[in-house]
C-alpha positions as a printed Julia matrix, in Angstrom:
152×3 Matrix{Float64}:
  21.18  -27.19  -51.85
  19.61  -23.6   -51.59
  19.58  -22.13  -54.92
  20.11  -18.5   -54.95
  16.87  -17.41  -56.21
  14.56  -19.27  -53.96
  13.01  -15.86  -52.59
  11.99  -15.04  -56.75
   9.98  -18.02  -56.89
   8.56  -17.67  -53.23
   7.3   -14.32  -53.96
   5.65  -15.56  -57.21
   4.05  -18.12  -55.13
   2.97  -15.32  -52.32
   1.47  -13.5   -55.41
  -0.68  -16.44  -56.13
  -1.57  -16.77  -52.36
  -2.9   -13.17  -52.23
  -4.96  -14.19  -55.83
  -6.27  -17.0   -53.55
  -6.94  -14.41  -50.86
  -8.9   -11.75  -52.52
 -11.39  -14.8   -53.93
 -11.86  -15.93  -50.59
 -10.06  -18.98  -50.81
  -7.11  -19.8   -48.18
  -4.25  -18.07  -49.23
  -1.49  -20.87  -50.72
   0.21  -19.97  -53.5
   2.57  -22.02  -55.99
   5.1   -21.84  -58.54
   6.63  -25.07  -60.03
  10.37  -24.78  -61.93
  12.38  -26.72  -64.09
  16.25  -25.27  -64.31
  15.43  -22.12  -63.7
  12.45  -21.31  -66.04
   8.55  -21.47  -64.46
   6.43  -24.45  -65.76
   3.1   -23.13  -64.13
   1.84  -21.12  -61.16
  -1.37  -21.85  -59.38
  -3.25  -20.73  -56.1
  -6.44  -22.8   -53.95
  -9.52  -22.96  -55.73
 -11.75  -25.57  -53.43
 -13.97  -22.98  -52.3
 -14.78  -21.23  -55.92
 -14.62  -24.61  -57.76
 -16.27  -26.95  -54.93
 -13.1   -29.74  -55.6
 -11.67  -31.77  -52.97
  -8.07  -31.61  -55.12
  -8.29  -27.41  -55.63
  -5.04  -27.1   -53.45
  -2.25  -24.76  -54.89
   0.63  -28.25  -55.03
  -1.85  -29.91  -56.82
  -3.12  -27.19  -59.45
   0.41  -26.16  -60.12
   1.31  -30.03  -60.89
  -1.53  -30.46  -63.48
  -0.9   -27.34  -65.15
   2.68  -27.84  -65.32
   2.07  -31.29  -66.66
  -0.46  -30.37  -69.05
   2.06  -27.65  -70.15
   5.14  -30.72  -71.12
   2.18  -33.43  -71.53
   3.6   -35.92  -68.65
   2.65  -36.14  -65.12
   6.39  -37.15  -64.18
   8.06  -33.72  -62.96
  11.89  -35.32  -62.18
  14.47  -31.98  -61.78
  11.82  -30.02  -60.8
  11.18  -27.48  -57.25
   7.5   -27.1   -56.31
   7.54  -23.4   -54.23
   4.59  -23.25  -52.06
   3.9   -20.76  -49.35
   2.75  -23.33  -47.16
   3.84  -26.63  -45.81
   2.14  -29.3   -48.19
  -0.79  -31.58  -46.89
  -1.06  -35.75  -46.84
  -2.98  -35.44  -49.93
  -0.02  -32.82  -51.68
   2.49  -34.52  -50.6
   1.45  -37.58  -52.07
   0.91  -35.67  -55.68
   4.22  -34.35  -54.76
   5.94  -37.96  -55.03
   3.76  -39.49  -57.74
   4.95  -36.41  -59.97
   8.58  -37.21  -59.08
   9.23  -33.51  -57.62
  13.19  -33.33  -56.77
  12.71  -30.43  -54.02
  10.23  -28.52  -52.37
  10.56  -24.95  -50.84
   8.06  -24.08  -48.36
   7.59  -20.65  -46.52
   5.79  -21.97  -43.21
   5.07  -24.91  -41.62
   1.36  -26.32  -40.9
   1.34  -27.69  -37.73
  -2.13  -29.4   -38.1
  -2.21  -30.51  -41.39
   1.5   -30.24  -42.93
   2.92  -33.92  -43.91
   6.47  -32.82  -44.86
   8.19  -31.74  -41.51
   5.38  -31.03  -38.73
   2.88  -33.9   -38.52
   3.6   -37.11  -40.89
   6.7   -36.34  -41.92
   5.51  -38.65  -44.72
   9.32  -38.95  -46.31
  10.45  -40.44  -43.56
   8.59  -43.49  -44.64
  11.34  -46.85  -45.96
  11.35  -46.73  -49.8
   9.83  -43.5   -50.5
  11.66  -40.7   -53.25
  13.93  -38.8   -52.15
  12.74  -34.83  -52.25
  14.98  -32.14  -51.05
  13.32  -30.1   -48.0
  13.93  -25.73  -47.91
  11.73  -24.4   -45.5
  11.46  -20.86  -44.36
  11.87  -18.71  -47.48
  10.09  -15.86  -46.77
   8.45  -17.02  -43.82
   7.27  -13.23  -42.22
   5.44  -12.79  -45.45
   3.85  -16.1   -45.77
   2.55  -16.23  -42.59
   1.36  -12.53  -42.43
  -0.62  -13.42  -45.2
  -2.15  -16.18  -43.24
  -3.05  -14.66  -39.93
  -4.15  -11.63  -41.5
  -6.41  -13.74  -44.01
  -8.15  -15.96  -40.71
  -8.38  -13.26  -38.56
 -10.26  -11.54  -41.37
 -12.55  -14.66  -41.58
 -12.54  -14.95  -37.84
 -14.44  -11.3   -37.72
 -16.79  -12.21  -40.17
């Protein structure tokens, strides 16, 4: 099911990317929605905060859950910019996340649809897959960001 707004929320989550961007970090953004109204919005932080877990999925889930004081998520779509890692997409399932929306895929490290394809696995949740909402943008920001770092 693509829900109509789906380009909203990704461009929320691309302005959290370029946050992540202009602080050096790699630019993934994230929004995280319940029916329509935005639980939290987050961006990478593992180069300014020095944490293993500073990814964009998983910032967005703590806030969010801090925010309704659970860490279960059910009826809710995690936006990211990009393609969720092994460690993400394992937050992703423990939170009980009903969809994700991705802009590009990440063909080294992404565990949704390129590498693991980790819900492929017997018994695991069932998450709804969008990918490619606003994928020119999202990945503009990303080639523009490592060829930046690249020159440096």
């Amino acid at each position: 099911m693509i829900e109509h707004n789906d380009a909203h929320w990704m461009n929320l989550a691309l302005e959290e990317a370029r946050k992540a961007a202009f602080l050096g970090e790699v630019p993934v953004g994230a929004v995280l929605v319940h029916h329509n109204t935005l639980l939290a919005q987050a961006h990478n932080t593992r180069e300014t905060t020095q944490q293993i877990s500073g990814h964009a999925e998983i910032k967005v889930l703590e806030k969010a859950g801090e925010g309704i004081q659970s860490w279960r998520l059910p009826e809710t779509t995690l936006y990211v910019t990009v393609e969720p890692c092994l460690m993400c997409v394992g937050a992703i399932l423990q939170a009980r996340v009903r969809r994700v929306v991705f802009g590009v895929r990440e063909p080294k490290s992404g565990s949704l649809v390129s590498n693991l394809q980790l819900l492929k696995i017997p018994n695991t949740p069932k998450v709804e897959i969008t990918e490619g909402i606003l994928s020119s943008e999202c990945r503009s920001l990303m080639k523009s960001f490592f060829g930046v770092q690249r020159e440096s």
